[in-house]
PDB file of C-alpha atoms in Angstrom:
ATOM      1  CA  LYS A   1     -10.987  36.509  -3.459  1.00 36.00           C
ATOM      2  CA  LYS A   2     -13.459  35.045  -5.835  1.00 39.00           C
ATOM      3  CA  GLU A   3     -12.735  32.618  -8.634  1.00 47.00           C
ATOM      4  CA  LYS A   4     -13.442  33.817 -12.327  1.00 52.00           C
ATOM      5  CA  ASN A   5     -16.995  33.419 -13.494  1.00 57.00           C
ATOM      6  CA  VAL A   6     -18.423  32.445 -10.239  1.00 53.00           C
ATOM      7  CA  ALA A   7     -21.237  34.443  -8.861  1.00 56.00           C
ATOM      8  CA  ALA A   8     -21.748  35.226  -5.089  1.00 57.00           C
ATOM      9  CA  ASN A   9     -24.877  32.872  -4.990  1.00 56.00           C
ATOM     10  CA  ASP A  10     -23.530  29.779  -6.899  1.00 55.00           C
ATOM     11  CA  LEU A  11     -22.837  26.527  -5.195  1.00 59.00           C
ATOM     12  CA  LYS A  12     -19.430  26.281  -3.429  1.00 63.00           C
ATOM     13  CA  GLU A  13     -18.488  23.379  -5.923  1.00 63.00           C
ATOM     14  CA  TYR A  14     -18.552  25.733  -8.678  1.00 65.00           C
ATOM     15  CA  GLY A  15     -15.271  27.127 -10.132  1.00 70.00           C
ATOM     16  CA  ASP A  16     -11.800  25.326 -10.861  1.00 79.00           C
ATOM     17  CA  VAL A  17     -11.644  21.969  -9.927  1.00 84.00           C
ATOM     18  CA  TYR A  18      -8.389  19.904 -10.153  1.00 89.00           C
ATOM     19  CA  SER A  19      -8.040  16.080 -10.463  1.00 91.00           C
ATOM     20  CA  LEU A  20      -5.377  14.211  -8.497  1.00 94.00           C
ATOM     21  CA  THR A  21      -4.535  10.931 -10.202  1.00 95.00           C
ATOM     22  CA  ALA A  22      -2.306   8.000  -9.326  1.00 95.00           C
ATOM     23  CA  ILE A  23      -1.159   5.072 -11.197  1.00 94.00           C
ATOM     24  CA  LYS A  24       0.588   1.800 -10.567  1.00 93.00           C
ATOM     25  CA  PRO A  25       3.578   1.836 -13.241  1.00 90.00           C
ATOM     26  CA  ASP A  26       4.391  -1.598 -13.500  1.00 89.00           C
ATOM     27  CA  THR A  27       0.970  -2.612 -14.724  1.00 92.00           C
ATOM     28  CA  ARG A  28      -0.415   0.605 -15.638  1.00 93.00           C
ATOM     29  CA  LEU A  29      -3.374   0.078 -13.428  1.00 94.00           C
ATOM     30  CA  PHE A  30      -5.110   3.446 -12.911  1.00 95.00           C
ATOM     31  CA  LEU A  31      -5.286   3.171  -9.077  1.00 93.00           C
ATOM     32  CA  SER A  32      -7.364   6.262  -7.809  1.00 94.00           C
ATOM     33  CA  HIS A  33      -8.493   9.910  -8.356  1.00 94.00           C
ATOM     34  CA  HIS A  34      -9.793  12.685  -6.384  1.00 94.00           C
ATOM     35  CA  GLU A  35     -11.514  16.214  -7.561  1.00 92.00           C
ATOM     36  CA  GLY A  36     -11.158  19.051  -5.607  1.00 89.00           C
ATOM     37  CA  LYS A  37      -9.161  21.976  -4.976  1.00 87.00           C
ATOM     38  CA  ARG A  38      -5.372  22.508  -4.879  1.00 86.00           C
ATOM     39  CA  THR A  39      -5.163  22.076  -1.005  1.00 90.00           C
ATOM     40  CA  ALA A  40      -3.431  19.823   1.524  1.00 91.00           C
ATOM     41  CA  ASP A  41      -6.840  18.412   2.490  1.00 93.00           C
ATOM     42  CA  ASP A  42      -7.579  17.397  -0.972  1.00 93.00           C
ATOM     43  CA  CYS A  43      -4.199  15.459  -1.135  1.00 94.00           C
ATOM     44  CA  ILE A  44      -4.943  14.019   2.437  1.00 95.00           C
ATOM     45  CA  GLU A  45      -8.223  12.575   0.940  1.00 95.00           C
ATOM     46  CA  PHE A  46      -6.624  11.475  -2.103  1.00 95.00           C
ATOM     47  CA  PHE A  47      -3.928   9.395  -0.231  1.00 95.00           C
ATOM     48  CA  ASN A  48      -6.443   7.883   2.232  1.00 95.00           C
ATOM     49  CA  ASP A  49      -8.383   6.735  -0.882  1.00 94.00           C
ATOM     50  CA  ILE A  50      -5.017   5.009  -1.890  1.00 94.00           C
ATOM     51  CA  GLU A  51      -4.150   3.642   1.329  1.00 94.00           C
ATOM     52  CA  GLU A  52      -7.749   1.980   1.575  1.00 92.00           C
ATOM     53  CA  ARG A  53      -7.047   0.120  -1.802  1.00 89.00           C
ATOM     54  CA  ARG A  54      -3.684  -1.359  -0.747  1.00 89.00           C
ATOM     55  CA  ALA A  55      -3.676  -4.992   0.714  1.00 86.00           C
ATOM     56  CA  ILE A  56      -3.199  -5.137   4.399  1.00 85.00           C
ATOM     57  CA  ASP A  57       0.011  -7.511   3.610  1.00 87.00           C
ATOM     58  CA  SER A  58       1.560  -5.424   0.972  1.00 88.00           C
ATOM     59  CA  PRO A  59       4.367  -2.840   1.743  1.00 90.00           C
ATOM     60  CA  ILE A  60       3.702   0.780   1.328  1.00 91.00           C
ATOM     61  CA  PRO A  61       4.498   1.559  -2.293  1.00 90.00           C
ATOM     62  CA  VAL A  62       7.187   3.991  -3.478  1.00 91.00           C
ATOM     63  CA  PHE A  63       5.592   7.397  -4.451  1.00 94.00           C
ATOM     64  CA  THR A  64       6.761   9.591  -7.074  1.00 92.00           C
ATOM     65  CA  SER A  65       5.331  13.142  -7.907  1.00 92.00           C
ATOM     66  CA  ASP A  66       6.014  16.389  -9.492  1.00 89.00           C
ATOM     67  CA  ASN A  67       7.312  19.142  -7.315  1.00 87.00           C
ATOM     68  CA  TRP A  68       4.061  20.432  -5.433  1.00 89.00           C
ATOM     69  CA  ASP A  69       4.313  20.697  -1.716  1.00 89.00           C
ATOM     70  CA  PRO A  70       0.646  19.581  -0.651  1.00 92.00           C
ATOM     71  CA  PHE A  71       1.563  15.967  -1.815  1.00 93.00           C
ATOM     72  CA  GLU A  72       4.469  15.754   1.000  1.00 92.00           C
ATOM     73  CA  GLU A  73       1.930  17.169   3.430  1.00 93.00           C
ATOM     74  CA  GLY A  74      -0.707  14.693   2.426  1.00 94.00           C
ATOM     75  CA  LEU A  75       1.758  11.797   2.505  1.00 94.00           C
ATOM     76  CA  LEU A  76       2.887  12.700   5.972  1.00 94.00           C
ATOM     77  CA  ASN A  77      -0.606  12.867   7.507  1.00 95.00           C
ATOM     78  CA  VAL A  78      -1.539   9.320   6.040  1.00 95.00           C
ATOM     79  CA  TYR A  79       1.585   7.572   6.587  1.00 95.00           C
ATOM     80  CA  GLY A  80       3.013   9.324   9.504  1.00 93.00           C
ATOM     81  CA  PHE A  81       2.545   9.437  13.366  1.00 92.00           C
ATOM     82  CA  LEU A  82       2.930  11.800  16.184  1.00 90.00           C
ATOM     83  CA  GLU A  83       6.211  11.924  18.171  1.00 89.00           C
ATOM     84  CA  ALA A  84       7.331  14.077  21.008  1.00 86.00           C
ATOM     85  CA  PRO A  85      10.861  15.508  20.366  1.00 84.00           C
ATOM     86  CA  PRO A  86      13.397  15.091  23.194  1.00 84.00           C
ATOM     87  CA  TYR A  87      12.923  17.186  26.220  1.00 82.00           C
ATOM     88  CA  CYS A  88      15.926  18.731  27.519  1.00 81.00           C
ATOM     89  CA  GLY A  89      14.397  19.649  30.893  1.00 78.00           C
ATOM     90  CA  VAL A  90      14.387  23.395  30.611  1.00 81.00           C
ATOM     91  CA  GLY A  91      11.186  25.574  29.616  1.00 81.00           C
ATOM     92  CA  ARG A  92       8.141  24.121  27.986  1.00 85.00           C
ATOM     93  CA  LYS A  93       7.727  20.545  26.616  1.00 84.00           C
ATOM     94  CA  PRO A  94       7.641  20.776  22.882  1.00 83.00           C
ATOM     95  CA  ASP A  95       4.575  19.764  21.148  1.00 87.00           C
ATOM     96  CA  PRO A  96       4.426  16.386  19.295  1.00 88.00           C
ATOM     97  CA  ILE A  97       5.195  16.335  15.548  1.00 89.00           C
ATOM     98  CA  LEU A  98       4.365  14.477  12.576  1.00 90.00           C
ATOM     99  CA  VAL A  99       7.121  12.285  11.314  1.00 92.00           C
ATOM    100  CA  PRO A 100       6.923   9.729   8.617  1.00 93.00           C
ATOM    101  CA  TYR A 101       6.863   5.686   9.096  1.00 93.00           C
ATOM    102  CA  PRO A 102      10.169   4.315   8.721  1.00 92.00           C
ATOM    103  CA  ASN A 103       8.768   2.494   5.592  1.00 92.00           C
ATOM    104  CA  LEU A 104       7.346   5.436   3.778  1.00 94.00           C
ATOM    105  CA  LYS A 105       9.422   6.205   0.412  1.00 94.00           C
ATOM    106  CA  TYR A 106       8.599   9.313  -1.466  1.00 94.00           C
ATOM    107  CA  ALA A 107      10.653  10.994  -4.385  1.00 92.00           C
ATOM    108  CA  LYS A 108       9.811  13.854  -6.548  1.00 91.00           C
ATOM    109  CA  VAL A 109      11.016  15.629  -9.606  1.00 89.00           C
ATOM    110  CA  CYS A 110      11.486  19.264  -9.671  1.00 87.00           C
ATOM    111  CA  LYS A 111      11.531  20.842 -12.939  1.00 85.00           C
ATOM    112  CA  LYS A 112      13.067  24.513 -13.338  1.00 86.00           C
ATOM    113  CA  LYS A 113      11.922  26.613 -16.220  1.00 85.00           C
ATOM    114  CA  LYS A 114      13.029  30.052 -17.543  1.00 85.00           C
ATOM    115  CA  ASN A 115      10.948  31.831 -20.102  1.00 85.00           C
ATOM    116  CA  GLY A 116       8.659  28.930 -20.632  1.00 82.00           C
ATOM    117  CA  ARG A 117      11.574  26.654 -21.438  1.00 87.00           C
ATOM    118  CA  LEU A 118      12.807  23.578 -19.237  1.00 83.00           C
ATOM    119  CA  ILE A 119      16.509  24.213 -17.983  1.00 87.00           C
ATOM    120  CA  GLU A 120      16.992  21.897 -15.232  1.00 86.00           C
ATOM    121  CA  ILE A 121      15.519  18.766 -13.772  1.00 85.00           C
ATOM    122  CA  ILE A 122      16.298  18.055  -9.974  1.00 86.00           C
ATOM    123  CA  GLN A 123      15.655  14.664  -8.380  1.00 86.00           C
ATOM    124  CA  ARG A 124      14.898  14.591  -4.785  1.00 88.00           C
ATOM    125  CA  ILE A 125      14.510  12.039  -2.125  1.00 90.00           C
ATOM    126  CA  VAL A 126      11.886  13.355   0.500  1.00 92.00           C
ATOM    127  CA  TYR A 127      11.326  10.204   2.718  1.00 93.00           C
ATOM    128  CA  GLY A 128      13.010   7.063   2.807  1.00 91.00           C
ATOM    129  CA  ASP A 129      16.514   5.531   2.189  1.00 90.00           C
ATOM    130  CA  PRO A 130      17.862   6.937  -0.876  1.00 87.00           C
ATOM    131  CA  LYS A 131      19.941   3.544  -1.896  1.00 87.00           C
ATOM    132  CA  GLU A 132      16.850   1.499  -1.127  1.00 88.00           C
ATOM    133  CA  ILE A 133      14.445   3.960  -3.291  1.00 87.00           C
ATOM    134  CA  MET A 134      17.231   4.024  -6.076  1.00 85.00           C
ATOM    135  CA  GLN A 135      17.401   0.194  -5.992  1.00 84.00           C
ATOM    136  CA  LEU A 136      13.343  -0.246  -6.150  1.00 83.00           C
ATOM    137  CA  LEU A 137      13.050   2.227  -8.978  1.00 80.00           C
ATOM    138  CA  GLY A 138      15.905   0.884 -11.010  1.00 75.00           C
ATOM    139  CA  ILE A 139      17.888   4.193 -10.679  1.00 66.00           C
ATOM    140  CA  ASP A 140      21.048   2.430  -9.907  1.00 57.00           C
ATOM    141  CA  SER A 141      20.820   0.477 -13.155  1.00 51.00           C
ATOM    142  CA  GLY A 142      20.588   3.796 -15.092  1.00 58.00           C
ATOM    143  CA  GLY A 143      17.207   4.597 -14.691  1.00 62.00           C
ATOM    144  CA  LYS A 144      15.619   8.064 -13.449  1.00 73.00           C
ATOM    145  CA  ILE A 145      12.880   9.143 -11.057  1.00 81.00           C
ATOM    146  CA  ASN A 146      10.234  10.165 -13.388  1.00 81.00           C
ATOM    147  CA  THR A 147       6.697  11.253 -13.663  1.00 87.00           C
ATOM    148  CA  ALA A 148       6.246   9.905 -17.433  1.00 88.00           C
ATOM    149  CA  TYR A 149       3.505   7.289 -16.607  1.00 90.00           C
ATOM    150  CA  ILE A 150       1.171   9.508 -14.670  1.00 91.00           C
ATOM    151  CA  GLU A 151       1.704  12.333 -17.158  1.00 91.00           C
ATOM    152  CA  ARG A 152       0.733  10.094 -20.100  1.00 92.00           C
ATOM    153  CA  LEU A 153      -2.470   9.108 -18.360  1.00 93.00           C
ATOM    154  CA  ASN A 154      -3.338  12.657 -17.507  1.00 92.00           C
ATOM    155  CA  LEU A 155      -2.830  13.287 -21.245  1.00 92.00           C
ATOM    156  CA  THR A 156      -5.279  10.257 -22.257  1.00 93.00           C
ATOM    157  CA  ILE A 157      -7.705  11.727 -19.888  1.00 92.00           C
ATOM    158  CA  ARG A 158      -7.773  14.918 -21.434  1.00 89.00           C
ATOM    159  CA  ASN A 159      -7.688  13.573 -24.744  1.00 90.00           C
ATOM    160  CA  SER A 160     -10.659  11.087 -24.084  1.00 90.00           C
ATOM    161  CA  LEU A 161     -13.030  13.231 -21.953  1.00 89.00           C
ATOM    162  CA  ALA A 162     -14.304  16.392 -23.399  1.00 87.00           C
ATOM    163  CA  ARG A 163     -15.114  17.584 -19.918  1.00 85.00           C
ATOM    164  CA  PHE A 164     -11.286  18.159 -19.449  1.00 84.00           C
ATOM    165  CA  ILE A 165     -11.058  20.413 -22.552  1.00 76.00           C
ATOM    166  CA  ARG A 166     -10.450  24.018 -21.324  1.00 68.00           C
ATOM    167  CA  LYS A 167     -12.548  26.993 -22.527  1.00 70.00           C
ATOM    168  CA  SER A 168     -15.163  25.019 -24.362  1.00 72.00           C
ATOM    169  CA  MET A 169     -18.935  24.202 -23.952  1.00 77.00           C
ATOM    170  CA  ASN A 170     -18.221  20.777 -22.676  1.00 79.00           C
ATOM    171  CA  CYS A 171     -16.947  21.457 -19.304  1.00 80.00           C
ATOM    172  CA  SER A 172     -18.744  19.822 -16.475  1.00 80.00           C
ATOM    173  CA  LYS A 173     -21.423  21.802 -14.752  1.00 79.00           C
ATOM    174  CA  VAL A 174     -21.924  19.322 -11.696  1.00 82.00           C
ATOM    175  CA  LEU A 175     -19.130  18.086  -9.761  1.00 84.00           C
ATOM    176  CA  GLY A 176     -20.695  14.751  -8.986  1.00 86.00           C
ATOM    177  CA  ARG A 177     -21.187  13.916 -12.667  1.00 87.00           C
ATOM    178  CA  HIS A 178     -17.503  15.102 -13.492  1.00 89.00           C
ATOM    179  CA  THR A 179     -16.559  12.476 -10.599  1.00 91.00           C
ATOM    180  CA  HIS A 180     -18.701   9.750 -12.240  1.00 91.00           C
ATOM    181  CA  ALA A 181     -17.444  10.544 -15.773  1.00 91.00           C
ATOM    182  CA  LEU A 182     -13.911   9.935 -14.455  1.00 93.00           C
ATOM    183  CA  ASP A 183     -14.962   6.977 -12.567  1.00 93.00           C
ATOM    184  CA  PHE A 184     -16.509   5.201 -15.780  1.00 92.00           C
ATOM    185  CA  PHE A 185     -13.169   6.263 -17.589  1.00 94.00           C
ATOM    186  CA  GLN A 186     -11.227   4.711 -14.993  1.00 94.00           C
ATOM    187  CA  ALA A 187     -12.967   1.370 -15.348  1.00 93.00           C
ATOM    188  CA  TRP A 188     -12.601   1.458 -19.090  1.00 94.00           C
ATOM    189  CA  TYR A 189      -8.941   2.309 -19.151  1.00 95.00           C
ATOM    190  CA  ASN A 190      -8.365  -0.549 -16.629  1.00 94.00           C
ATOM    191  CA  PHE A 191     -10.586  -3.302 -18.202  1.00 93.00           C
ATOM    192  CA  VAL A 192     -11.239  -2.440 -21.621  1.00 93.00           C
ATOM    193  CA  LYS A 193      -8.491  -0.545 -23.061  1.00 94.00           C
ATOM    194  CA  PRO A 194      -5.513  -2.601 -24.301  1.00 94.00           C
ATOM    195  CA  HIS A 195      -2.175  -1.166 -23.703  1.00 93.00           C
ATOM    196  CA  LYS A 196       0.674  -1.925 -26.173  1.00 91.00           C
ATOM    197  CA  SER A 197       3.291  -1.805 -23.535  1.00 91.00           C
ATOM    198  CA  LEU A 198       1.585  -4.559 -21.755  1.00 93.00           C
ATOM    199  CA  ARG A 199       1.210  -7.207 -24.397  1.00 91.00           C
ATOM    200  CA  LEU A 200       2.988 -10.538 -24.302  1.00 90.00           C
ATOM    201  CA  ARG A 201       4.557 -12.176 -27.314  1.00 87.00           C
ATOM    202  CA  VAL A 202       2.922 -15.794 -28.032  1.00 83.00           C
ATOM    203  CA  ASP A 203       4.197 -16.542 -31.635  1.00 77.00           C
ATOM    204  CA  GLN A 204       1.040 -18.783 -32.343  1.00 77.00           C
ATOM    205  CA  GLY A 205       1.041 -19.050 -36.119  1.00 78.00           C
ATOM    206  CA  ARG A 206      -0.136 -15.481 -37.446  1.00 79.00           C
ATOM    207  CA  LYS A 207      -0.650 -14.382 -33.961  1.00 79.00           C
ATOM    208  CA  LYS A 208       2.579 -12.623 -32.580  1.00 84.00           C
ATOM    209  CA  TRP A 209       1.186 -10.815 -29.708  1.00 87.00           C
ATOM    210  CA  THR A 210      -1.754 -11.089 -27.042  1.00 90.00           C
ATOM    211  CA  LYS A 211      -3.085  -8.110 -25.874  1.00 92.00           C
ATOM    212  CA  ARG A 212      -3.409  -7.278 -22.098  1.00 94.00           C
ATOM    213  CA  THR A 213      -5.128  -4.458 -20.184  1.00 94.00           C
ATOM    214  CA  PRO A 214      -4.065  -3.131 -16.794  1.00 94.00           C
ATOM    215  CA  ALA A 215      -6.752  -5.189 -15.070  1.00 92.00           C
ATOM    216  CA  MET A 216      -5.088  -8.400 -16.831  1.00 93.00           C
ATOM    217  CA  ALA A 217      -1.575  -7.506 -15.837  1.00 94.00           C
ATOM    218  CA  GLU A 218      -2.804  -6.889 -12.286  1.00 92.00           C
ATOM    219  CA  ARG A 219      -4.608 -10.420 -12.394  1.00 91.00           C
ATOM    220  CA  LEU A 220      -8.028  -9.184 -11.857  1.00 89.00           C
ATOM    221  CA  THR A 221      -9.313 -10.641 -14.697  1.00 89.00           C
ATOM    222  CA  ASP A 222      -8.137 -12.827 -17.464  1.00 89.00           C
ATOM    223  CA  HIS A 223      -9.485 -11.380 -20.807  1.00 91.00           C
ATOM    224  CA  VAL A 224     -10.025  -7.871 -22.298  1.00 92.00           C
ATOM    225  CA  TRP A 225     -13.485  -6.601 -21.411  1.00 92.00           C
ATOM    226  CA  THR A 226     -16.207  -5.509 -23.656  1.00 90.00           C
ATOM    227  CA  ILE A 227     -18.078  -2.306 -23.015  1.00 90.00           C
ATOM    228  CA  MET A 228     -21.254  -4.346 -22.478  1.00 89.00           C
ATOM    229  CA  GLU A 229     -19.238  -6.806 -20.023  1.00 89.00           C
ATOM    230  CA  LEU A 230     -18.043  -3.732 -18.319  1.00 89.00           C
ATOM    231  CA  MET A 231     -21.485  -2.277 -17.650  1.00 87.00           C
ATOM    232  CA  THR A 232     -23.223  -5.571 -16.690  1.00 84.00           C
ATOM    233  CA  GLN A 233     -20.352  -6.664 -14.463  1.00 75.00           C
ATOM    234  CA  GLY A 234     -20.120  -3.336 -12.945  1.00 61.00           C
ATOM    235  CA  ALA A 235     -23.994  -3.326 -12.350  1.00 55.00           C
ATOM    236  CA  ASP A 236     -23.881  -6.970 -10.880  1.00 59.00           C
ATOM    237  CA  SER A 237     -20.851  -6.145  -8.532  1.00 56.00           C
ATOM    238  CA  MET A 238     -22.748  -2.957  -7.176  1.00 48.00           C
ATOM    239  CA  ILE A 239     -25.975  -5.115  -6.572  1.00 44.00           C
ATOM    240  CA  ARG A 240     -23.928  -7.550  -4.411  1.00 52.00           C
ATOM    241  CA  SER A 241     -22.148  -4.808  -2.612  1.00 47.00           C
ATOM    242  CA  GLU A 242     -25.376  -3.356  -1.759  1.00 45.00           C
ATOM    243  CA  GLU A 243     -27.018  -6.706  -0.808  1.00 48.00           C
ATOM    244  CA  ARG A 244     -24.006  -7.332   1.497  1.00 49.00           C
ATOM    245  CA  ARG A 245     -24.458  -3.901   3.179  1.00 43.00           C
ATOM    246  CA  VAL A 246     -28.109  -4.469   3.683  1.00 43.00           C
ATOM    247  CA  GLY A 247     -27.382  -7.833   5.113  1.00 45.00           C
ATOM    248  CA  ASN A 248     -24.917  -6.570   7.645  1.00 48.00           C
ATOM    249  CA  GLU A 249     -27.052  -3.722   8.856  1.00 43.00           C
TER     250      GLU A 249
END
């Protein structure tokens, strides 16, 4: 089945492209994004990218998402291992199956709609100990499993990048440039854009609050960057990275 408005001789990257995004709720850090189709393979690439960014001494984070099955499959492929089921001694030995690591924690929110209206929200623990997940997410103290932070990030992306406006002349024509545009947005969001929810009260004369960005909350920097600083620091970082790569070859 061909996608709408895609000709037979068009490149494979043409057509509908979906962005998968991840955020760290406590610091609002925009962790990762992946552009592709709505498949389990894309989810696996997405979670592999998140895993590469995790410090080796930090625990696997608690994952939350909406009710989309490929997320479950993607997590299992990245944070799982093959295990042979018990053999009863009769017939053919069962093939190994993927099982999650004991420290993998994943919960999702299932929203049921009828006639376009939300009628029920079901919270489900997929992997991990429910009591531990409830404690880590603050659910035991009256909180709820929710996807509000990532949904707000997705709204900010759509309002900030004209490429994400549906049915307009601003849509991306090349997948690589589309991804690069989101790369730049990610850097701006983390280092340049202060977040009101992250500000700290200081009460220094007329100054009541100090602004903070996700990168400041994550202790990646100690100040709000300007666009000029973002462009120059980013270029310097790329040059140093390339020099290290060449030196290692």
